[in-house]
XYZ file of C-alpha atoms in Angstrom:
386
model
C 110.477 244.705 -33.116
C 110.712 245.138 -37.005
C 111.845 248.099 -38.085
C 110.425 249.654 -40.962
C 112.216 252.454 -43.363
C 110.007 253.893 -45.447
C 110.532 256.423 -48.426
C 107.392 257.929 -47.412
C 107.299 261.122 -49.931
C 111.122 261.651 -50.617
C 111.984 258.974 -53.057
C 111.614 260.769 -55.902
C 112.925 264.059 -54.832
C 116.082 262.033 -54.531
C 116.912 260.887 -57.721
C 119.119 259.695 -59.599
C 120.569 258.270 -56.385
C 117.514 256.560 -55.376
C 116.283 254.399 -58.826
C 118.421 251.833 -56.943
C 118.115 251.895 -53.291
C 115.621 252.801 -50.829
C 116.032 256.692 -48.937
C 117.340 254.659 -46.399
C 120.466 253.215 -47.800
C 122.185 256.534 -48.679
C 124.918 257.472 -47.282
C 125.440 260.786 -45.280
C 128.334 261.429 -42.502
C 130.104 258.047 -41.726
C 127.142 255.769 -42.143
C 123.895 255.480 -44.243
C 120.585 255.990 -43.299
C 120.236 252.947 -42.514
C 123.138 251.884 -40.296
C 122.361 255.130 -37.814
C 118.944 253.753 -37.072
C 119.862 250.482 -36.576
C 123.091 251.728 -34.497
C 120.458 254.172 -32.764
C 117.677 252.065 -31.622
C 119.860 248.778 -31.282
C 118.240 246.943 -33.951
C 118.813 244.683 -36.982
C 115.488 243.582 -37.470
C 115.183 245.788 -41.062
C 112.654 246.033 -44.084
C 111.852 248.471 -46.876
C 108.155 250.149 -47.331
C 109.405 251.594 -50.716
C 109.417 251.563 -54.852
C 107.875 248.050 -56.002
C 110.619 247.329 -58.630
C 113.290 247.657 -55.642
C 111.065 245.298 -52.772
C 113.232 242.237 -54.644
C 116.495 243.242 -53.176
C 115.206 245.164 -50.518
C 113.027 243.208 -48.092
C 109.132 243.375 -47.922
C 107.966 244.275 -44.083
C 106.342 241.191 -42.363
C 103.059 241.971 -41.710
C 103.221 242.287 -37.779
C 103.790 244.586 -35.036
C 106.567 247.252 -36.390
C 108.343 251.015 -36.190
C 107.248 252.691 -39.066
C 109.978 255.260 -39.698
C 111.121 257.562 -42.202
C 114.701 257.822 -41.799
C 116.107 260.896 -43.509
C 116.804 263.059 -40.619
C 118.723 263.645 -37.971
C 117.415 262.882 -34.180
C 117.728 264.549 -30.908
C 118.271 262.694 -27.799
C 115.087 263.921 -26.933
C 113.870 262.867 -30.188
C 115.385 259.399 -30.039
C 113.676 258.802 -26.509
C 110.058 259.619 -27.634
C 110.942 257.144 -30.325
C 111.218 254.925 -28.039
C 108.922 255.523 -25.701
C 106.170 255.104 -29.052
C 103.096 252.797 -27.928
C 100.883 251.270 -30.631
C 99.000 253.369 -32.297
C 101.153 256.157 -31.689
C 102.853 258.784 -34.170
C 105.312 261.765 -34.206
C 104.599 264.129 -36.823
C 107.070 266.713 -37.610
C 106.345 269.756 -40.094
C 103.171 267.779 -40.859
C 104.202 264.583 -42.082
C 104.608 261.618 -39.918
C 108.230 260.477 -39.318
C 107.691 257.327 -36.919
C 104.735 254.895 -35.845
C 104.144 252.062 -33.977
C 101.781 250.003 -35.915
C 100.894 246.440 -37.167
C 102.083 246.477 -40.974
C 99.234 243.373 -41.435
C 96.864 246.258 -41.621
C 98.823 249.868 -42.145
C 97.130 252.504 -42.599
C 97.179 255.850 -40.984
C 93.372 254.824 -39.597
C 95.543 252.978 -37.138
C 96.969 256.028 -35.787
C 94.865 257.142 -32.256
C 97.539 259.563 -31.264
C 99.739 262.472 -32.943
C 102.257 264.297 -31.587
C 104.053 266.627 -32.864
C 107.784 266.916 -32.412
C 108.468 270.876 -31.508
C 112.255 270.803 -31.850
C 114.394 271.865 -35.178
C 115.541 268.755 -36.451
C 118.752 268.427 -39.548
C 116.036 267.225 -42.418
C 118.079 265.878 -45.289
C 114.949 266.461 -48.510
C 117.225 267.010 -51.481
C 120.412 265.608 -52.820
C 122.177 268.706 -52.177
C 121.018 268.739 -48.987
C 123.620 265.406 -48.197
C 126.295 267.304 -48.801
C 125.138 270.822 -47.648
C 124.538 269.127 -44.090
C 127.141 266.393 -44.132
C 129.574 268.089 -41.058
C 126.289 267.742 -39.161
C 126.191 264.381 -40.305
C 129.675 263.596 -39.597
C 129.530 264.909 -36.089
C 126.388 262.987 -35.158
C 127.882 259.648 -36.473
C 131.974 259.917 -34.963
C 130.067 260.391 -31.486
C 127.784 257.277 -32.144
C 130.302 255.454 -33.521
C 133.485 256.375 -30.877
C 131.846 256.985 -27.714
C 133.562 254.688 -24.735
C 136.341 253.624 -27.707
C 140.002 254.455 -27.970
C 141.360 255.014 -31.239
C 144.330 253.463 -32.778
C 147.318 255.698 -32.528
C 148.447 258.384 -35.192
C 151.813 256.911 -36.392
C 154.748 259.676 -35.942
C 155.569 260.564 -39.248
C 152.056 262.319 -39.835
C 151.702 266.121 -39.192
C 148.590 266.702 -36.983
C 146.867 270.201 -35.970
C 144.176 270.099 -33.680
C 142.347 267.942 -30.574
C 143.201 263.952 -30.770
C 139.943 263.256 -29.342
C 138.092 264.568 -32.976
C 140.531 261.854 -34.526
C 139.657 258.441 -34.567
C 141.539 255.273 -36.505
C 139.520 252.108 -36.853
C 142.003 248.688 -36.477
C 143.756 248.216 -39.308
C 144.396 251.241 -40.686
C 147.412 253.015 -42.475
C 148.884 256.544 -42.453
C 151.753 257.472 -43.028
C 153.704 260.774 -43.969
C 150.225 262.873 -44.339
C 149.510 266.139 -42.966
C 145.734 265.936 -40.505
C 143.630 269.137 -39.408
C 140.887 268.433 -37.083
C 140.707 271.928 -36.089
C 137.893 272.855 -38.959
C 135.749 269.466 -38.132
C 136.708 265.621 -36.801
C 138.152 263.333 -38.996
C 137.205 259.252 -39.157
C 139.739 256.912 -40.405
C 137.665 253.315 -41.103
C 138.909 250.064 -40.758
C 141.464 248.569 -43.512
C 141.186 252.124 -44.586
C 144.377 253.479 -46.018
C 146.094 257.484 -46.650
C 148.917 257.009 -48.677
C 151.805 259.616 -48.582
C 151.231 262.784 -49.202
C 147.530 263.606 -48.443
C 146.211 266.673 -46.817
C 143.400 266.308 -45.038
C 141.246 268.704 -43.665
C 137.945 268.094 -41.688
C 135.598 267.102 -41.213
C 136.389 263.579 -43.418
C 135.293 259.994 -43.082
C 136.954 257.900 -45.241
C 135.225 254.114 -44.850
C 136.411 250.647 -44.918
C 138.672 249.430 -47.058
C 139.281 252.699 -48.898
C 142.093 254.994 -50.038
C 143.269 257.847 -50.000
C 145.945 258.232 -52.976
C 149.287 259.672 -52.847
C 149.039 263.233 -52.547
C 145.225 263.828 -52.252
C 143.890 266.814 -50.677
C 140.507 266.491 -48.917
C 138.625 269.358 -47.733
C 135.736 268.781 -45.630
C 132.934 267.926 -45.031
C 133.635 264.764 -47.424
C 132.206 261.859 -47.117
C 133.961 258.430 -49.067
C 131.829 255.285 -48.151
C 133.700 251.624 -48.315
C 135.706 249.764 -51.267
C 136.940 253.523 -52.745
C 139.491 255.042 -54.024
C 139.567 258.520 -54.092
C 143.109 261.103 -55.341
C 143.294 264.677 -56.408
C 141.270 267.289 -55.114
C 137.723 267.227 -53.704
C 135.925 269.051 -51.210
C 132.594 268.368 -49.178
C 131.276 265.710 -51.401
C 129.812 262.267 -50.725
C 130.306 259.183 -52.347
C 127.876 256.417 -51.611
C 130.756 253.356 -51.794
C 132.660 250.977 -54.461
C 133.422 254.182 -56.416
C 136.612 255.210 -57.983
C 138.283 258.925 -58.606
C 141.969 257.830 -58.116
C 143.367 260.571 -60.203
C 144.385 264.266 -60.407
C 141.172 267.039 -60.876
C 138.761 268.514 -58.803
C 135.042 267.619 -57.565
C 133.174 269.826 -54.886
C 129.732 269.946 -53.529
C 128.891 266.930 -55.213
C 127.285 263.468 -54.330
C 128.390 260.081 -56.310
C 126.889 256.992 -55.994
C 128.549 253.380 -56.222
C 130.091 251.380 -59.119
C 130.806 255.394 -60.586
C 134.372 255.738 -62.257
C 136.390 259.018 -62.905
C 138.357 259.280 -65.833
C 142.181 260.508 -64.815
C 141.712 264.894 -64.739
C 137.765 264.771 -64.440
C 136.447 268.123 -63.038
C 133.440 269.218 -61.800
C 132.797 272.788 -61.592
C 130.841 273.743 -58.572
C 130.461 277.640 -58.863
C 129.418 279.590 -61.979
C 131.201 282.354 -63.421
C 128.576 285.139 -62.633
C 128.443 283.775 -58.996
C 124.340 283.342 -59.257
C 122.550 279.952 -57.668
C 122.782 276.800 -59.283
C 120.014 275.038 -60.856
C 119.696 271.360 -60.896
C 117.596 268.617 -62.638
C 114.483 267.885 -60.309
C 112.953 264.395 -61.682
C 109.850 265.306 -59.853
C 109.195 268.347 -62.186
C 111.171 267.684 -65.218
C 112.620 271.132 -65.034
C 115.730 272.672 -63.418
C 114.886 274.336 -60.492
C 117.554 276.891 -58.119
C 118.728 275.040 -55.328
C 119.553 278.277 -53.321
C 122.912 277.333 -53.279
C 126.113 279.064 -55.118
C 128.497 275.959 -54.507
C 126.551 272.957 -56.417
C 128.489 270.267 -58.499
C 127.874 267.271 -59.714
C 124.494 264.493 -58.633
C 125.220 261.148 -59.897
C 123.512 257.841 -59.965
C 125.290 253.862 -59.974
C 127.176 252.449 -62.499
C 128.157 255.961 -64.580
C 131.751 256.897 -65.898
C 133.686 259.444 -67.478
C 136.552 259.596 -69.784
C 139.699 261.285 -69.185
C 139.806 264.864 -69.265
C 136.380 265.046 -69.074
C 134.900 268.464 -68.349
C 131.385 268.708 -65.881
C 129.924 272.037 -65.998
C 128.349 273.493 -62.777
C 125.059 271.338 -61.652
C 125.772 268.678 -63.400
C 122.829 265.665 -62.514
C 124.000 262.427 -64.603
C 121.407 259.318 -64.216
C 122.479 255.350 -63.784
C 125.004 253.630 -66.329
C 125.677 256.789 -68.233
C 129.077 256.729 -70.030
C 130.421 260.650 -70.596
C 133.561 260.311 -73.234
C 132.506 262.464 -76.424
C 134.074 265.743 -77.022
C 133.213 269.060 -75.318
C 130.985 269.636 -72.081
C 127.896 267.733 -71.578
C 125.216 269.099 -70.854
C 123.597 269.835 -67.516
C 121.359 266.627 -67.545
C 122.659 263.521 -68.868
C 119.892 260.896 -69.193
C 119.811 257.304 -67.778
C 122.185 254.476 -69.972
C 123.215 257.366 -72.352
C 126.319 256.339 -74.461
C 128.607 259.434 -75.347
C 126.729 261.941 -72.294
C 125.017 263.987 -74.748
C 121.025 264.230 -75.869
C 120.311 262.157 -78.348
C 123.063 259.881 -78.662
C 122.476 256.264 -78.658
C 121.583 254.397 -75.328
C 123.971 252.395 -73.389
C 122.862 248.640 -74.507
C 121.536 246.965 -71.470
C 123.093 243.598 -72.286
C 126.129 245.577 -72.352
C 125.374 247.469 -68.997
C 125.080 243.892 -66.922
C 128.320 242.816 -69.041
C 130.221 246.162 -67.332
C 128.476 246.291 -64.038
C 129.326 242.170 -63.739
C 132.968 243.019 -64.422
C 133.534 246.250 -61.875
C 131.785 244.574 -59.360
C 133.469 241.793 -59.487
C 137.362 243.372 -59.144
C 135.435 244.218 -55.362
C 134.612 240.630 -54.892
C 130.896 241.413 -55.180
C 128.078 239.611 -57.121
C 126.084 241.393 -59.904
C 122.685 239.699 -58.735
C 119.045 238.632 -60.580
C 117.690 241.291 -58.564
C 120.239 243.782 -59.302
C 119.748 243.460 -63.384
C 116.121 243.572 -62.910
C 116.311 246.875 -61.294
C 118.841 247.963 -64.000
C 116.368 246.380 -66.252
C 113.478 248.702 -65.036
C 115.208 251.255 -65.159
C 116.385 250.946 -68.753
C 112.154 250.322 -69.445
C 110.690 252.957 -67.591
C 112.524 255.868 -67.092
């Protein structure tokens, strides 16, 4: 059965992240959207109902039988069986939009649909960027059950302080720790395979640190922090997200923040993440073209692929920075720094896009990965459109 992800209504409400991936492939807890269906339902069998300009990287749906599914929330087992237990033509509906179908993509439409039902349970809705990091410990617990259950981790090596329960600890194969202080007691900690904490780190949960990536000497990590595969990640940060193939391997602080991949952090970047008078943070909304209060007192820094900063950089509070931005003039930005904007502040000159692919080719390429035809021609529409 083909599964299909769809962006339904939430791409845009998720920007900058998503001008270059689908709702689905963002990453929240240990995995991305993606991965915890497939993990979840026991399939592989993936396409993309989403943004035209991203169906060349991410795959058209066939037109035949399919589970239409929007994949931005968190299931119940109860949930997860009436899922399964969809026949064709049925939906669930949740809070009035539909979150799953079984129909025939050769003809999709909601005419298909013979039979609604409505899911009655509170479910962990993820509709905002803050709302990755504001429900990531959710996130986190979900995944380290779906991802450890009926596993043994790899032992703790002896020269590590621990506090807490070993079972909300696990170690993928292949990982290294070594002379690091780890606190489970505030929330369970993943250590991914290849995955490395160098000496020196504090870490407090709940953490996931992914494949491949580090920890450097000295880092403190509160929780709930989320760093996907191929990072590096030193200083001080608490319950932020970064996407994957991102780099903040020096001293200063980010918080409440999400980062998506190919980003780089200039040695003592900060972020701040609560304003001086204590009020709620606004934030960028693409949708409206207006900041708008998130609610929220602790809100950092949003930021799309493929942006850097310069050293000493300095992010004020609700900072949203769009795709291949470069931040390295003088002074704070401001709160909104456009897409491919060269020096971070309005008006200066864009970021040339010849010089963009030149950049992105070279960073990818330290992490053994391909800047593709498909992957300039989203950068390329990007650079056009918005």
């Amino acid at each position: 059965m083909q599964l299909v992800f769809s962006d339904a209504q939430y791409w845009e409400d998720f920007l900058p992240l998503t001008f270059t991936r689908p709702v689905a492939e963002m990453r929240c807890g240990i995995l991305t959207f993606s991965e915890r269906w497939q993990k979840i339902l026991e399939n592989t069998e993936i396409s993309y109902f989403t943004e035209n300009y991203l169906q060349s990287k991410f795959k058209n749906p066939e037109e035949k039988e399919s589970l239409f599914l929007v994949t931005n929330f968190l299931p119940t087992e109860a949930v997860i069986q009436q899922i399964k237990d969809l026949k064709q033509g049925e939906a669930l509906v949740y809070e009035d939009e539909l979150i799953a179908a079984k129909v025939n993509m050769k003809d999709f439409s909601l005419h298909q649909i013979e039979k609604m039902t409505d899911i009655k349970e509170e479910l962990v809705f993820f509709k905002k960027p803050t709302d990755l990091f504001t429900y990531n410990d959710k996130a986190i617990d979900f995944d380290f059950e779906l991802l450890t259950k009926g596993r043994i981790s790899q032992e703790l090596s002896s020269t590590n302080g621990f506090l807490g329960d070993k079972k909300d600890l696990f170690i993928e194969e292949g990982a290294q720790i070594e002379f690091s202080t780890l606190n489970t007691k505030t929330g369970k900690i993943y250590i991914g395979k290849n995955a490395e904490v160098m000496e020196g780190c504090n870490l407090r949960g709940p953490i996931s640190l992914g494949e491949d990536s580090k920890f450097n000497l000295g880092a403190k990590i509160y929780g709930a922090t989320t760093v996907g595969p191929h990072c590096k990640v030193g200083g001080e940060v608490s319950n932020i997200i970064i996407f994957g193939y991102s780099s903040k391997g020096h001293d200063g602080f980010i918080g409440n923040s999400v980062i998506g991949e190919w980003c780089n952090f200039g040695a003592d970047t900060n972020s701040s993440n609560l304003k001086n008078n204590y009020s709620h943070v606004r934030l960028w909304n693409y949708r409206t073209k207006s900041f708008e209060d998130t609610g929220l007192q602790f809100a950092g820094l949003i930021m799309g692929d493929h942006s850097k900063t310069a050293i000493n950089t300095q992010l004020n509070t609700g900072t949203v920075i769009g795709v291949a931005s470069n931040i390295f003039r003088e002074g704070f930005p401001p709160n909104f720094v456009e897409n491919f904007s060269w020096g971070g502040f309005k008006d200066d000159e864009r970021f040339k896009l010849d010089k963009a692919y030149e950049v992105a080719s070279r960073a990818m390429a330290r992490r053994k990965v391909e800047l593709t035809d498909d992957d300039k021609a989203i950068l390329k529409y990007i650079f056009d459109e918005y």
